[in-house]
Each structure stands twice: as C-alpha cells, then as structure tokens.
XYZ file of C-alpha atoms in Angstrom:
766
model
C 0.000 0.000 0.000
C 1.844 3.059 -1.243
C -0.983 5.536 -0.719
C -2.132 6.365 2.801
C -5.852 7.117 2.876
C -7.419 9.625 5.234
C -9.374 6.863 6.947
C -6.264 4.740 7.609
C -4.319 7.765 8.815
C -7.159 8.785 11.164
C -7.468 5.314 12.677
C -3.694 4.961 13.154
C -3.439 8.408 14.707
C -6.385 7.637 17.007
C -4.830 4.348 18.133
C -1.555 6.080 18.973
C -3.293 8.795 20.966
C -5.438 6.223 22.760
C -2.484 4.066 23.790
C -1.060 6.960 25.795
C -4.248 7.319 27.836
C -3.740 3.860 29.385
C -0.263 4.675 30.684
C 0.289 5.100 34.444
C 3.180 7.444 33.659
C 4.124 9.466 30.590
C 7.413 8.798 28.783
C 10.147 11.365 29.235
C 10.664 14.214 26.792
C 13.962 12.620 25.775
C 12.260 9.465 24.523
C 9.740 11.565 22.604
C 12.556 13.512 20.947
C 14.312 10.267 19.956
C 11.124 8.986 18.327
C 10.888 11.904 15.886
C 13.629 10.688 13.481
C 11.992 7.247 13.355
C 8.618 8.803 12.522
C 10.097 11.002 9.794
C 12.071 8.082 8.313
C 9.001 5.834 8.167
C 6.844 8.546 6.589
C 9.492 9.559 4.029
C 11.269 6.357 3.035
C 8.754 3.592 3.799
C 5.404 4.268 2.105
C 4.019 0.904 3.215
C 4.663 1.794 6.850
C 3.214 5.288 6.863
C 0.310 4.048 8.948
C 2.863 3.100 11.626
C 4.388 6.572 11.361
C 0.929 8.028 12.030
C 0.497 5.724 15.027
C 3.903 6.651 16.498
C 3.232 10.314 15.855
C -0.070 9.938 17.735
C 1.787 8.427 20.688
C 4.435 11.151 20.734
C 1.963 13.987 20.185
C -0.471 12.806 22.873
C 2.342 12.168 25.375
C 3.846 15.594 24.771
C 0.503 17.395 25.090
C -0.395 15.341 28.147
C 2.929 16.246 29.747
C 2.351 19.934 29.069
C -1.115 19.721 30.609
C 0.199 18.004 33.744
C 3.080 20.499 34.049
C 0.574 23.368 33.844
C -1.194 22.217 37.011
C -0.746 24.198 40.183
C 2.651 23.446 41.775
C 2.196 21.347 44.899
C 4.052 23.903 46.995
C 1.268 26.421 46.282
C -1.590 24.205 47.473
C -3.463 25.637 50.433
C -1.783 29.058 50.429
C -3.402 32.393 49.559
C -2.489 33.643 46.092
C -3.431 36.899 44.403
C -4.488 36.193 40.833
C -5.502 38.433 37.955
C -7.691 36.807 35.345
C -10.774 36.881 33.165
C -13.999 34.961 33.720
C -14.559 32.614 30.816
C -17.705 30.684 29.980
C -20.941 31.329 31.918
C -20.799 31.786 35.737
C -23.204 29.643 37.729
C -24.982 31.077 40.782
C -26.032 28.608 43.504
C -27.608 29.300 46.909
C -24.328 28.563 48.648
C -21.870 30.057 46.160
C -21.196 31.385 42.689
C -19.009 29.124 40.588
C -17.013 30.143 37.545
C -13.920 29.437 35.487
C -11.136 32.014 35.682
C -8.399 32.193 33.059
C -5.421 33.314 35.130
C -3.090 35.799 33.455
C -0.670 36.184 36.345
C -0.476 35.240 40.030
C 1.635 36.353 42.964
C 2.463 35.067 46.450
C 3.535 37.736 48.937
C 4.108 40.055 45.989
C 6.370 37.621 44.121
C 5.216 36.102 40.812
C 4.473 32.375 40.797
C 4.126 29.816 38.012
C 0.372 29.693 37.530
C -1.316 30.186 34.183
C -4.427 28.697 32.660
C -7.964 27.879 33.738
C -8.996 27.414 37.357
C -12.497 26.567 38.595
C -13.407 28.815 41.506
C -16.225 29.079 44.056
C -17.120 32.410 45.644
C -18.990 31.740 48.874
C -21.240 33.968 50.971
C -21.971 37.376 49.425
C -20.516 37.011 45.956
C -21.001 40.086 43.729
C -22.711 39.765 40.323
C -20.335 37.969 37.978
C -20.467 38.406 34.227
C -18.597 36.566 31.468
C -15.475 38.283 30.178
C -15.085 40.499 33.261
C -11.540 40.866 34.579
C -10.832 40.509 38.304
C -8.097 40.588 40.886
C -8.912 37.928 43.487
C -7.366 36.306 46.523
C -7.582 32.562 45.915
C -6.829 29.409 47.846
C -6.263 26.583 45.366
C -5.348 22.933 45.053
C -4.504 20.635 42.192
C -7.469 18.889 40.531
C -8.385 15.848 42.573
C -11.624 13.908 42.550
C -13.321 10.992 44.227
C -12.404 7.499 43.075
C -15.248 4.987 43.309
C -16.464 2.152 41.104
C -18.881 3.518 38.528
C -18.380 7.188 39.488
C -17.182 9.918 37.141
C -13.425 10.555 36.927
C -13.245 14.298 37.586
C -9.436 14.346 37.304
C -9.664 13.007 33.753
C -12.333 15.603 33.004
C -10.137 18.381 34.418
C -7.245 17.324 32.175
C -9.469 17.214 29.104
C -10.933 20.655 29.871
C -7.563 22.229 30.661
C -8.329 22.921 34.344
C -5.061 23.469 36.226
C -6.457 24.060 39.741
C -9.648 24.269 41.783
C -10.391 26.393 44.821
C -12.312 29.291 46.273
C -12.168 33.054 46.714
C -10.841 34.242 50.064
C -12.544 37.116 51.870
C -10.240 40.020 51.048
C -10.945 43.763 50.663
C -8.574 43.837 47.676
C -10.840 41.570 45.603
C -11.557 43.994 42.772
C -13.269 44.225 39.403
C -10.458 45.679 37.326
C -11.775 47.056 34.059
C -15.365 45.973 33.658
C -16.556 43.688 30.916
C -14.908 43.007 27.617
C -16.588 41.580 24.544
C -16.289 37.862 24.008
C -18.472 35.057 22.730
C -19.472 34.095 26.262
C -20.806 37.629 26.816
C -22.957 37.305 23.710
C -24.246 33.950 24.908
C -25.084 35.474 28.272
C -26.899 38.398 26.610
C -28.978 36.027 24.478
C -29.797 33.884 27.530
C -30.923 36.946 29.481
C -32.976 38.139 26.511
C -34.799 34.799 26.416
C -35.399 34.858 30.190
C -36.896 38.360 29.923
C -39.397 37.287 27.241
C -40.436 33.796 28.382
C -42.445 33.825 31.593
C -42.063 30.193 32.573
C -38.596 29.759 34.074
C -38.283 26.114 33.022
C -39.351 26.817 29.428
C -36.829 29.659 29.299
C -34.111 27.321 30.601
C -34.870 24.823 27.843
C -34.701 27.492 25.144
C -31.449 28.826 26.580
C -29.985 25.334 26.318
C -31.260 24.834 22.763
C -30.035 28.185 21.452
C -26.720 28.952 23.151
C -25.956 25.799 25.141
C -26.662 27.572 28.453
C -27.707 24.809 30.852
C -27.445 26.861 34.056
C -31.211 26.957 34.504
C -31.688 23.190 34.324
C -32.083 21.271 37.566
C -30.802 17.769 38.439
C -34.269 16.326 37.826
C -34.177 17.746 34.284
C -30.976 15.865 33.568
C -32.525 12.746 35.099
C -35.429 13.031 32.640
C -32.989 13.576 29.775
C -30.908 10.521 30.730
C -34.034 8.402 31.128
C -34.983 9.274 27.556
C -31.482 9.196 26.089
C -31.796 12.800 24.854
C -29.021 14.503 26.810
C -27.281 15.208 23.502
C -30.260 17.343 22.462
C -30.545 19.393 25.638
C -27.228 21.107 25.116
C -26.543 21.925 21.492
C -25.772 18.816 19.453
C -23.910 18.394 16.205
C -27.198 17.933 14.360
C -28.211 21.460 15.369
C -25.035 22.778 13.753
C -26.049 20.946 10.579
C -29.435 22.680 10.705
C -27.629 26.014 11.073
C -25.499 25.161 8.020
C -28.661 24.468 6.003
C -29.947 27.836 7.192
C -26.772 29.375 5.747
C -27.426 27.652 2.412
C -30.945 29.088 2.372
C -29.599 32.564 3.083
C -27.241 32.241 0.122
C -30.112 31.071 -2.106
C -32.199 34.048 -0.997
C -29.318 36.409 -1.689
C -28.832 35.038 -5.231
C -32.582 35.170 -5.858
C -32.629 38.862 -4.932
C -29.418 39.711 -6.849
C -28.919 37.210 -9.715
C -25.962 39.216 -10.994
C -23.857 37.921 -8.112
C -23.417 34.710 -10.075
C -21.224 36.598 -12.551
C -18.716 37.352 -9.808
C -18.997 34.307 -7.503
C -20.372 30.874 -8.462
C -23.439 30.004 -6.411
C -22.274 26.519 -5.228
C -19.108 27.985 -3.728
C -21.083 30.808 -2.120
C -23.523 28.335 -0.591
C -20.674 26.287 0.839
C -19.034 29.393 2.325
C -22.351 30.604 3.790
C -23.031 27.204 5.329
C -19.586 27.173 6.949
C -19.909 30.765 8.194
C -23.327 30.282 9.812
C -22.277 26.927 11.298
C -19.135 28.535 12.756
C -21.117 31.394 14.315
C -23.616 28.978 15.819
C -20.840 26.707 17.134
C -19.230 29.720 18.800
C -22.539 30.626 20.451
C -22.772 27.017 21.636
C -19.391 27.337 23.348
C -17.529 25.086 20.869
C -18.538 21.837 22.524
C -16.988 18.691 21.072
C -20.083 17.527 19.098
C -20.416 20.969 17.537
C -16.707 21.162 16.712
C -16.836 17.708 15.086
C -19.779 18.731 12.902
C -18.196 22.098 12.113
C -14.993 20.398 10.951
C -16.977 18.012 8.752
C -18.829 20.965 7.224
C -15.493 22.734 6.715
C -14.068 19.719 4.857
C -17.110 19.509 2.568
C -17.146 23.296 2.049
C -13.447 23.411 1.166
C -13.872 20.470 -1.204
C -16.800 22.252 -2.867
C -14.900 25.536 -3.120
C -11.902 23.754 -4.659
C -14.226 21.715 -6.926
C -13.103 18.410 -5.413
C -15.303 15.590 -4.216
C -15.277 14.228 -0.674
C -17.183 11.245 0.704
C -18.847 11.229 4.104
C -16.290 8.780 5.496
C -13.383 10.937 4.291
C -14.978 14.024 5.803
C -15.406 12.245 9.116
C -11.798 10.978 9.034
C -10.409 14.424 8.237
C -12.515 15.917 11.046
C -11.064 13.342 13.451
C -7.513 14.097 12.308
C -8.117 17.819 12.779
C -9.469 17.354 16.323
C -6.617 15.033 17.337
C -4.015 17.439 15.949
C -5.565 20.405 17.744
C -6.320 18.595 20.992
C -5.340 14.927 21.404
C -6.767 14.990 24.948
C -10.247 15.182 23.421
C -10.281 11.357 23.452
C -10.750 11.565 27.230
C -14.262 12.983 26.723
C -17.268 10.730 26.265
C -18.585 13.104 23.608
C -15.653 12.306 21.315
C -16.550 8.608 21.155
C -20.298 9.053 21.095
C -20.007 11.587 18.275
C -17.620 9.780 15.955
C -18.832 6.240 16.540
C -22.461 7.313 16.271
C -21.915 9.075 12.952
C -19.745 6.207 11.688
C -22.521 3.697 12.377
C -25.046 5.866 10.583
C -22.775 6.065 7.533
C -22.027 2.342 7.510
C -25.438 0.960 8.330
C -27.974 3.226 6.646
C -28.442 2.629 2.957
C -29.995 5.331 0.822
C -33.621 4.641 -0.094
C -33.877 7.459 -2.589
C -35.559 10.764 -1.965
C -38.906 11.930 -0.717
C -40.882 11.765 2.501
C -40.882 7.968 2.678
C -37.099 7.769 2.402
C -36.708 10.531 4.988
C -39.007 8.768 7.467
C -37.157 5.481 6.935
C -33.774 7.057 7.612
C -35.147 8.901 10.638
C -36.668 5.810 12.277
C -33.862 3.440 11.305
C -31.306 6.009 12.418
C -32.743 6.147 15.935
C -32.658 2.351 16.191
C -29.074 2.234 14.954
C -27.943 4.970 17.342
C -29.709 3.418 20.351
C -28.260 -0.067 19.842
C -24.844 0.957 18.530
C -24.189 3.468 21.307
C -25.574 1.238 24.072
C -22.133 -0.247 24.940
C -20.456 3.169 25.062
C -23.299 4.685 27.072
C -22.993 1.939 29.679
C -19.192 2.250 29.663
C -19.125 6.000 30.267
C -22.280 6.587 32.308
C -23.154 3.223 33.860
C -26.741 3.450 32.646
C -28.805 3.441 29.472
C -32.391 3.993 28.414
C -34.495 1.293 26.811
C -37.036 3.898 25.704
C -34.341 6.014 24.074
C -35.194 4.977 20.508
C -38.824 6.047 20.904
C -37.908 9.235 22.776
C -35.383 10.253 20.127
C -37.823 9.409 17.354
C -40.090 12.083 18.832
C -37.517 14.528 20.174
C -34.973 14.660 17.325
C -37.273 15.964 14.567
C -39.222 18.191 16.968
C -36.106 19.792 18.463
C -34.021 19.978 15.309
C -36.679 20.985 12.776
C -39.144 22.979 14.891
C -37.830 24.189 18.259
C -34.263 25.044 17.232
C -35.236 26.935 14.031
C -37.844 28.908 16.019
C -35.338 29.621 18.758
C -32.709 30.662 16.191
C -35.187 33.029 14.548
C -36.000 34.439 17.974
C -32.300 34.857 18.705
C -31.857 36.658 15.366
C -34.779 38.929 16.170
C -33.199 39.791 19.522
C -30.417 41.487 17.579
C -32.421 42.928 14.672
C -35.839 43.765 16.093
C -36.336 42.839 19.790
C -40.146 43.324 19.851
C -40.560 40.653 17.156
C -38.538 38.175 19.214
C -41.242 37.816 21.863
C -43.905 35.965 19.796
C -41.316 33.735 18.141
C -39.778 32.753 21.473
C -43.255 32.274 22.979
C -44.080 29.772 20.230
C -40.783 27.931 20.704
C -41.359 27.853 24.475
C -44.845 26.355 24.155
C -43.582 23.601 21.851
C -40.648 22.895 24.174
C -43.054 22.759 27.139
C -45.273 20.177 25.417
C -42.286 18.105 24.349
C -40.814 18.109 27.846
C -44.132 17.012 29.343
C -44.080 14.017 27.007
C -40.483 13.192 27.930
C -41.406 13.301 31.618
C -44.116 10.723 30.974
C -41.731 8.466 29.059
C -39.148 8.801 31.851
C -41.513 6.925 34.169
C -41.786 3.911 31.860
C -40.099 0.620 32.837
C -36.591 0.443 31.433
C -36.124 4.212 31.240
C -33.364 3.925 33.869
C -31.440 0.746 33.062
C -28.301 -0.074 35.011
C -25.710 -2.791 34.535
C -22.559 -3.663 36.495
C -19.338 -1.969 35.448
C -18.546 -2.792 31.816
C -15.309 -4.656 31.173
C -13.130 -3.648 28.159
C -13.549 -7.003 26.405
C -17.344 -6.831 26.803
C -17.334 -3.306 25.359
C -15.312 -4.357 22.319
C -17.440 -7.442 21.648
C -20.673 -5.452 21.913
C -19.443 -2.788 19.470
C -18.452 -5.522 17.007
C -21.830 -7.154 17.559
C -23.640 -3.913 16.754
C -21.543 -3.526 13.580
C -22.367 -7.070 12.489
C -26.043 -6.653 13.346
C -26.453 -3.568 11.161
C -24.407 -4.745 8.199
C -26.026 -4.186 4.776
C -28.542 -6.672 3.483
C -26.961 -9.766 2.036
C -24.526 -10.331 4.878
C -25.462 -13.767 6.251
C -26.499 -14.464 9.838
C -26.569 -10.835 10.912
C -28.712 -11.758 13.923
C -25.706 -13.545 15.425
C -24.372 -10.104 16.256
C -26.770 -10.163 19.203
C -24.726 -12.973 20.757
C -21.754 -10.641 21.074
C -23.857 -8.481 23.405
C -24.142 -11.278 25.971
C -20.885 -10.509 27.873
C -22.151 -6.930 28.192
C -25.746 -7.742 29.172
C -25.009 -10.802 31.326
C -21.694 -10.125 33.054
C -20.413 -12.726 35.520
C -21.215 -11.691 39.092
C -19.628 -13.207 42.174
C -21.394 -13.185 45.532
C -19.784 -14.208 48.814
C -20.784 -17.670 50.089
C -22.701 -18.264 53.309
C -20.716 -17.048 56.309
C -18.696 -14.547 54.246
C -19.272 -10.908 53.419
C -17.734 -8.010 51.513
C -17.241 -4.411 52.612
C -16.605 -1.322 50.483
C -15.600 1.919 52.197
C -16.513 4.394 49.486
C -14.620 7.577 48.688
C -17.137 10.338 49.454
C -14.671 13.037 50.475
C -15.127 14.465 53.954
C -17.968 12.110 54.862
C -18.777 8.445 55.124
C -20.499 5.703 53.185
C -19.957 1.952 53.508
C -21.456 -0.892 51.498
C -21.841 -4.305 53.170
C -22.826 -7.353 51.130
C -23.604 -10.973 51.939
C -24.709 -13.609 49.451
C -28.327 -12.372 49.198
C -28.440 -9.099 51.112
C -26.999 -5.575 50.984
C -26.715 -2.846 53.621
C -25.590 0.751 53.098
C -24.156 2.474 56.169
C -24.270 6.276 55.693
C -24.609 8.016 52.352
C -22.207 10.951 52.191
C -23.088 14.654 52.082
C -25.496 16.806 50.127
C -24.587 20.465 49.586
C -26.803 23.554 49.094
C -25.672 23.691 45.463
C -27.550 20.433 44.899
C -24.432 18.273 44.578
C -25.371 15.027 46.285
C -22.794 12.349 47.140
C -25.605 9.834 47.486
C -26.427 10.355 43.825
C -22.911 11.083 42.555
C -20.948 8.361 44.393
C -23.071 5.918 46.385
C -25.674 4.999 43.754
C -23.141 4.685 40.866
C -21.046 2.392 43.067
C -24.050 0.227 43.899
C -24.969 -0.057 40.228
C -21.367 -0.733 39.157
C -21.103 -3.546 41.709
C -24.295 -5.155 40.409
C -26.533 -4.280 43.365
C -30.161 -4.278 42.257
C -31.808 -4.467 45.693
C -31.020 -2.762 48.983
C -32.274 -4.357 52.200
C -31.192 -1.850 54.854
C -30.152 1.808 54.787
C -28.556 2.754 58.119
C -27.578 6.379 58.791
C -25.281 6.613 61.799
C -26.456 10.104 62.854
C -27.880 13.314 61.457
C -24.767 15.257 60.413
C -24.821 16.210 56.736
C -21.581 14.420 55.847
C -23.244 11.135 56.847
C -26.936 11.753 56.186
C -27.052 14.224 53.275
C -27.195 11.582 50.536
C -29.780 9.418 52.314
C -32.748 10.831 50.382
C -31.202 9.965 47.010
C -30.415 6.403 48.116
C -33.860 5.951 49.687
C -35.559 7.244 46.533
C -33.635 4.739 44.406
C -34.415 1.849 46.807
C -37.753 2.715 48.441
C -38.283 -0.795 49.876
C -35.134 -0.708 52.015
C -35.649 -0.724 55.782
C -34.250 2.525 57.212
C -32.476 2.992 60.567
C -30.849 6.107 62.040
C -29.107 7.096 65.233
C -30.998 10.418 65.247
C -34.322 9.906 63.426
C -35.585 13.326 64.550
C -32.843 15.051 62.498
C -33.546 13.107 59.325
C -35.587 14.485 56.429
C -37.359 11.172 55.838
C -38.980 8.712 58.247
C -36.492 6.315 59.829
C -36.489 3.848 62.703
C -34.308 4.299 65.759
C -31.303 2.019 65.903
C -30.765 0.769 69.450
C -28.016 -1.254 71.098
C -29.085 -4.885 71.234
C -30.729 -5.062 67.812
C -29.355 -7.955 65.763
C -30.157 -10.140 62.777
C -28.609 -12.868 60.623
C -28.056 -12.778 56.858
C -26.572 -15.846 55.165
C -24.795 -16.982 58.360
C -23.405 -13.471 58.942
C -24.454 -11.702 62.138
C -25.222 -7.970 62.353
C -25.320 -6.354 65.825
C -26.010 -2.739 66.874
C -23.762 -1.721 69.806
C -24.800 1.950 70.195
C -26.789 4.064 71.115
C -28.340 2.779 74.294
C -32.142 3.053 74.611
C -33.228 6.657 75.136
C -29.914 8.128 73.899
C -30.927 9.102 70.380
C -30.364 12.820 70.959
C -26.643 13.021 71.735
C -25.366 14.212 68.342
C -22.173 12.325 67.426
C -22.463 9.981 70.384
C -25.865 8.802 69.120
C -24.156 7.230 66.107
C -25.329 3.762 65.197
C -22.348 1.497 65.842
C -22.624 -1.703 63.803
C -20.639 -4.907 64.285
C -20.646 -7.406 61.399
C -19.404 -10.925 62.196
C -18.662 -13.564 59.598
C -16.846 -16.862 59.930
C -13.543 -15.383 58.759
C -13.545 -11.992 60.455
C -15.369 -9.012 61.877
C -15.912 -5.366 60.930
C -16.735 -2.555 63.361
C -18.439 0.568 61.952
C -18.346 3.405 64.480
C -19.826 6.515 62.874
C -18.698 9.664 64.696
C -18.613 8.428 68.281
C -16.270 10.203 70.682
C -14.074 8.877 73.467
C -17.046 9.398 75.824
C -18.913 6.336 74.532
C -15.927 4.365 73.229
C -15.626 2.369 76.514
C -19.186 1.060 76.326
C -18.746 0.193 72.648
C -15.531 -1.678 73.440
C -17.281 -3.530 76.283
C -20.188 -4.517 74.007
C -17.776 -5.789 71.346
C -17.232 -9.057 73.187
C -14.641 -11.719 72.507
C -13.661 -12.676 69.012
C -11.114 -12.139 66.286
C -9.644 -8.614 66.007
C -11.986 -6.580 63.797
C -11.378 -4.320 60.855
C -12.090 -0.909 62.378
C -13.698 2.048 60.678
C -11.866 4.832 62.521
C -14.342 6.904 64.576
C -15.126 10.458 63.450
C -12.727 10.434 60.472
C -9.733 10.443 62.815
C -10.798 13.397 64.974
C -8.751 14.122 68.103
C -11.913 13.623 70.207
C -12.008 9.926 69.399
C -9.731 6.875 68.993
C -8.479 7.054 72.547
C -5.461 4.864 73.399
C -7.662 2.767 75.709
C -10.157 2.135 72.915
C -7.449 1.087 70.464
C -5.876 -1.201 73.091
C -9.218 -2.813 73.911
C -10.373 -3.344 70.317
C -6.925 -4.309 68.939
C -8.014 -3.822 65.317
C -6.435 -5.889 62.575
C -6.263 -2.718 60.493
C -8.084 0.624 60.425
C -9.829 2.551 57.643
C -10.280 6.338 57.649
C -12.900 8.003 55.455
C -11.789 11.602 54.932
C -11.517 14.280 52.263
C -8.275 15.198 50.552
C -6.729 18.245 52.253
C -9.940 18.707 54.247
C -10.280 21.849 56.371
C -10.553 19.854 59.612
C -7.151 18.247 59.214
C -8.599 14.733 59.556
C -7.130 12.318 60.373
C -5.205 14.192 63.048
C -1.472 13.399 63.302
C -1.863 12.544 67.008
C -4.530 9.976 66.174
C -2.380 8.391 63.475
C 0.477 8.245 65.975
C -1.731 6.324 68.428
C -2.545 3.688 65.838
C 1.089 3.480 64.769
C 2.171 2.984 68.374
C -0.300 0.101 68.635
C 1.046 -1.455 65.412
C -2.199 -0.887 63.494
C -1.926 -0.036 59.802
C -4.227 2.826 58.744
C -5.572 3.298 55.213
C -7.249 6.521 54.099
C -9.843 6.864 51.318
C -8.421 10.321 50.574
C -5.207 8.610 49.451
C -6.487 5.215 48.311
C -9.922 5.978 46.898
C -12.657 3.451 47.639
C -11.298 0.538 49.673
C -12.657 -2.999 49.266
C -12.307 -5.694 51.927
C -13.215 -9.349 51.582
C -14.134 -11.439 54.638
C -13.960 -15.047 53.361
C -15.119 -18.193 55.141
C -11.787 -19.973 55.251
C -9.220 -17.281 55.967
C -8.467 -13.875 57.421
C -9.913 -10.685 55.891
C -8.202 -9.449 52.724
C -7.843 -5.832 51.673
C -7.910 -5.095 47.954
C -5.842 -2.216 46.512
C -7.649 1.102 46.740
C -9.609 2.161 43.687
C -7.160 4.990 42.978
C -4.277 2.507 42.949
C -6.165 -0.253 41.160
C -6.492 1.663 37.882
C -3.466 4.001 37.700
C -3.476 6.673 35.003
C -0.961 9.424 34.433
C -3.493 12.172 35.167
C -4.401 10.837 38.625
C -2.710 12.335 41.645
C-alpha cells in the first residue's frame, strides 16, 4: 500500500493517541525527541509503513501534550496558600444558593508580591456574598487553590480526567479580602454574547423552566436546568439534544445555504462574480461557525463544524469528498488540535455514532418515505450501537431512548431550534418581534418536555448494569456492527450474541458465612457498602450540599450499580450530620423498599427507625449487631451514632460513625470476645475519638479512615495516626487510596484489595 488514505491515517493516529491514555506514567521528553527521526524516516522512506508513522506520531503527540497539561497544574508547593491572581472569567458563571461558581483564566499570580508559576484555567467558588459575575469580566482575586483531585469509586465519574481534558489546572475558592476587585469591567467575548442572548430569552419567556430549555437549545446555556431535568434527559437518552448537538449545527449550516439562495434570488448578478455553489458552501460554513461559537464550541459541535469545513473546502476547490473521508479528516483535525479530546465521552459518542449511521444506513432514494425510513432506522441504529459506550461511560442506558429520540430529534431539530434561532436573530435585529417567536418555541418545548417526563416513568427508562469490562465493550461494538451490516450479509442476527458478555456479566457473591465491605470515597464524609450472598446494607450516604451536589447520587448509587446491586435491604444512617446523612434521600428514593435505621431519626428528612443497642439479625450466616446508642440516647449528636458490628466466619468489621471517646468504653465492652476486627476509625480520625484505651481494647487488625483530601478539619489528626502506629495498626485513608474494598472469606483472614485509585493508575491521577 503506497498511498495512505485519510481513513487509515485517522485510525492509526487515534490508536496512537489512545495508547497513551492507558499509561500510568508518561514517557520522558527525551524518549519523545528520539522517536521523531523514526517517525520522519518511516513517513518519508517507507510508504508501506506510513500508517505506523501516524500511530507513532499519535503516541508522541499525545504524550507531549499530556505532559504539558500536567506540568501546567498548580505546583504542589502552592496548594493551600493564599495567592493573588488576575484573570478573566470565561464561559458562563453559575450562581447557587451557597456560592457562585465560575472558570477564571489566570493571566498572572503572585504570592507575597512575588510572581508564581500559575497560568491557565482554574475553577473557583465564591462563597457567601458574591457580587454579580459576568462573562469576560476581569478581576483581581485572593484565591486558595489545590490541584485537581476527585473521588475514586467504582462507577463514578473521573473528575481528574475531566479536568485534564478541559484544561483545568487548579480548583479552589475566593478568600474574603478587601482587595478583591473588578479591574476594568466587561470586555466583549463570545461568552458575553451567549449570556446576553440567555438573558434576553429569560426576559421574554415567563415560565422559568421553558426559558431554561430554550437557553440550552439556542446557546448551550444549561445553568437553569435542575438535576431532575438531567434525570429526565438521561431516562430518555436525549441529553445530547438538551445542550446543542452536532445535528443542530447541521441545521444552522442548512440555514446558511438558504440565506445564500435568498441572496442570489434577490441579486442574480452575483453569479457573474462568484459561483453560487461555492457561495452556498461558504455561507453554510460561516453560519455553522457562528452557531458553534454561540454554543461554546462543545466537542459535538466542533466535530460537525470540521466536517462541514471539509465539505465546504472540497466544494470551493471543486473536489469531491465522501462522508467517510470528511469524518476521518474531522477526526484528524481534532486530534491534531487537541489529542486529549479522546478523554471525553462526547468524542466517542459523536464519531462512533456518525460512523454507524454512515455504515449501516443505505440510501432509499428521496422523498418523505425515504426521509421517514432514515429517521426511524437512524434512531434504532444509534440506540443499539451506542448502548455499549453509554454503559461504559455513564453506567446506565435507556431502553425507551429509541422512541424518545424518534419524537424529540425531529421536533427539536426541525421545529424548536429553528424557532429559537429566529427568535435569537430577532433579539439582535428587532427585539419586539422576538417575543412571539420565542413564545411559540417555548410552548412547543413545554409540550415536548411534558411528554419526555411521561416516558421517563416507563419501565426500562433507567437501566443499570454492572461496570462494563473492556472485552465486553469491544465485543458489543463488534456485535452492533455485524447486526447492522447491509442486506446480504449472512447471519446478521448472530451479532446479538456478542452483546451477551455486556448484558449478562459474571457476578460473584460471597458464600454463606462470608461478606464483603466497600468503604466508598465520598470526600469528607462516610459511606460503607456491606454485602452478603443475598443481602446488601448501606451504612451512611455521604453529604449533600446547598448547590444540589449530592454524594448519594454522585458516588453511592453509581457504586451500587457498578457492583451489580439491584436491591437494597437496609439503609442505616449513623447520625444526622450532613456528611453522613445528606445523601440518604437519594439512596432511599432509588431503593424505596429498604428498611431505614438512624441514630438520630428526629434530624432526618425522611422517616427512619431508631437504631438501638441490642438489635441484631442474621443474613446468610453473617451476624449484624447494633452496639450503640443505648435506649433513650438518640439525641446526643455524634455519640448517638449507630455502631454496627458485622461478624462472619472469617472476620469481623466494626463501623463506628462519629462516636467520641465518651462512649468508646461502652462500645468496646459490648464488642465481646472474638477475632480482632477491621475498624472504621471513629469520626474520620478526629482528636476527640480513637483514645489509646479504645485502640488497646479493640486491637483492630487494620483501620480505615474516610476523609476528604486536604480537608479543612485536618482529619485524620497526626496525634490519632500516631496512636494507631504505636499500637502497630496499619491505617488506610480513602483520601489517598480511593474506595477501599475488603473481603471477609469463610476460610481465611480478611483481605484488603488495593484502593480504587491505585487499582487503575493513570498518568493524570494524583
């Protein structure tokens, strides 16, 4: 093969970039420099091996860009200190009840008046009385920052990967400082235009929710959407339509073609100076680019814009270009501009979705019948083909997605979006005329959303599977490709068999007398999952914050789904503090049949039974005993924590909540004789607990601390860690390890698995 096609080059480049993302550490710059002569030699002197040159170039390019992104992160020496930064607010600030959150592009930063190495984007929260924040405004702020670091749990989102892909170099908050100053007002930028359009829509549409939908459809502003809106979108598989999708950019390009046709109809003499086909291509590209900018240049819009650019350039140069070549060139362009784009789910959903449509849909001619066939068949292809990737990235899928998209795609793309675009155009040309157009778009969006809410309640709308394994993902994608091959390919139905490893993954449950324990990574809080052969108990559910961020929904439920838990028997909340009880409502809503216990039922926001010392039950030859609080002591704050002892044949686990040294003696006395337990360190390692007498009496085999990374309380306290060290007890911290799994077998001592952060090392993880 002497000629390298665009498709081969794109696939080789993609493979090289992808290989880097599985590395625990990046190669040194010296190795990358040594690879350049090999790449040049292969590309120049070995035509048959040019695909390998593309692959090696992808490896070198992705490793170099990844190294630059990691080097740009906040230096560790600057974590937790107060910096003075000057920067510009980019994107759209988000106002919550507890804080305003925004992204600041830092121009320069100083520490005690001396410049420090900090440039790039930081995500910032401004608590308490934050002033009005507008896009493109320039500020001088006192910031306390840390390097991007997220929670590591099975099934949960990898926020550190997301930070790398988005170019976030630090996260933090604004310190209360009188020198926090707006420097020179607002400048013009695309984000300011998006904000102006969003405010124009809000001023003309009375219903707040309808306005939020139109803001999302027109300029990709999702600030007005609530968590329940995203839940409805996920249940219907239409999240790609809520924020601007690539299809909307295609509609905008068609609008540009129509504008060019109108212009040539009004002034036919233009054809003497500029051929109409080239003018139409240029107009389509221009309008699509403007609309993509208003959408914030999200990955689906950029992919579509690049495809339109390839077709437009081919038309302007009078050269042909197939759909597959356009898609390949768009992929090459994205990977050359930003190889870290492969870390985003949107990259894979966009390119694989479009690739399946190109490969599997055969043209049926023209006319309404052909259009309806492609529309209905396209939704089926997209639903089945993207099912493996949806489960891989999000841990859930929608079985009603094909029907929902069949309704939503044409309505949003051909009715709501054109109306909203016309309204947006009127906002700039003639504001009074924008009101009726936006009113019409809002009423249609309202009716469509009502229908989606009904479909979201159907069985199968929320469909969860255990964590997808790489081999199951690959087999399912191949199965979808085989299933939708063109007519004439024999035994296409056998492609369904390749979905079996995905849909029926092997699940292992502990035998009778054994149990498993997961101490989840929920930051500065607590959540533990206990599992016997047939039963599951969740002990605490993490925090819920005024912003609406809920660890029960963001960490606990994804972990349960990823581990294959479909039924919850008991939800036990140790006491009423938010870091233990905040996520309880989300867990209870997902598993309404679970029996609920709490140490302080009066402080809970949902009905719960009082846990009392002496309660006990057996599950699969595993005994569960409540050791605290004593009867009538459910109003003692931390000391009312439900203390739970779990006893299997091979070991014991003691879950202590936030008890203090005041009640530790009675808990130790109630523990009774037996093998040394695995101890969940009381109160995250606070100095008011883990007394030397308690440690000596319990004699734990090992101890687990659930705490947040660089938390403001300083948990676990150094003095507490010293006590455990003096007693010869190893301590493991979720802040350092991520979620920690422990297995209590029948025929041996308890075994601790590597923490989730250490189990899947990647170069972007701290």
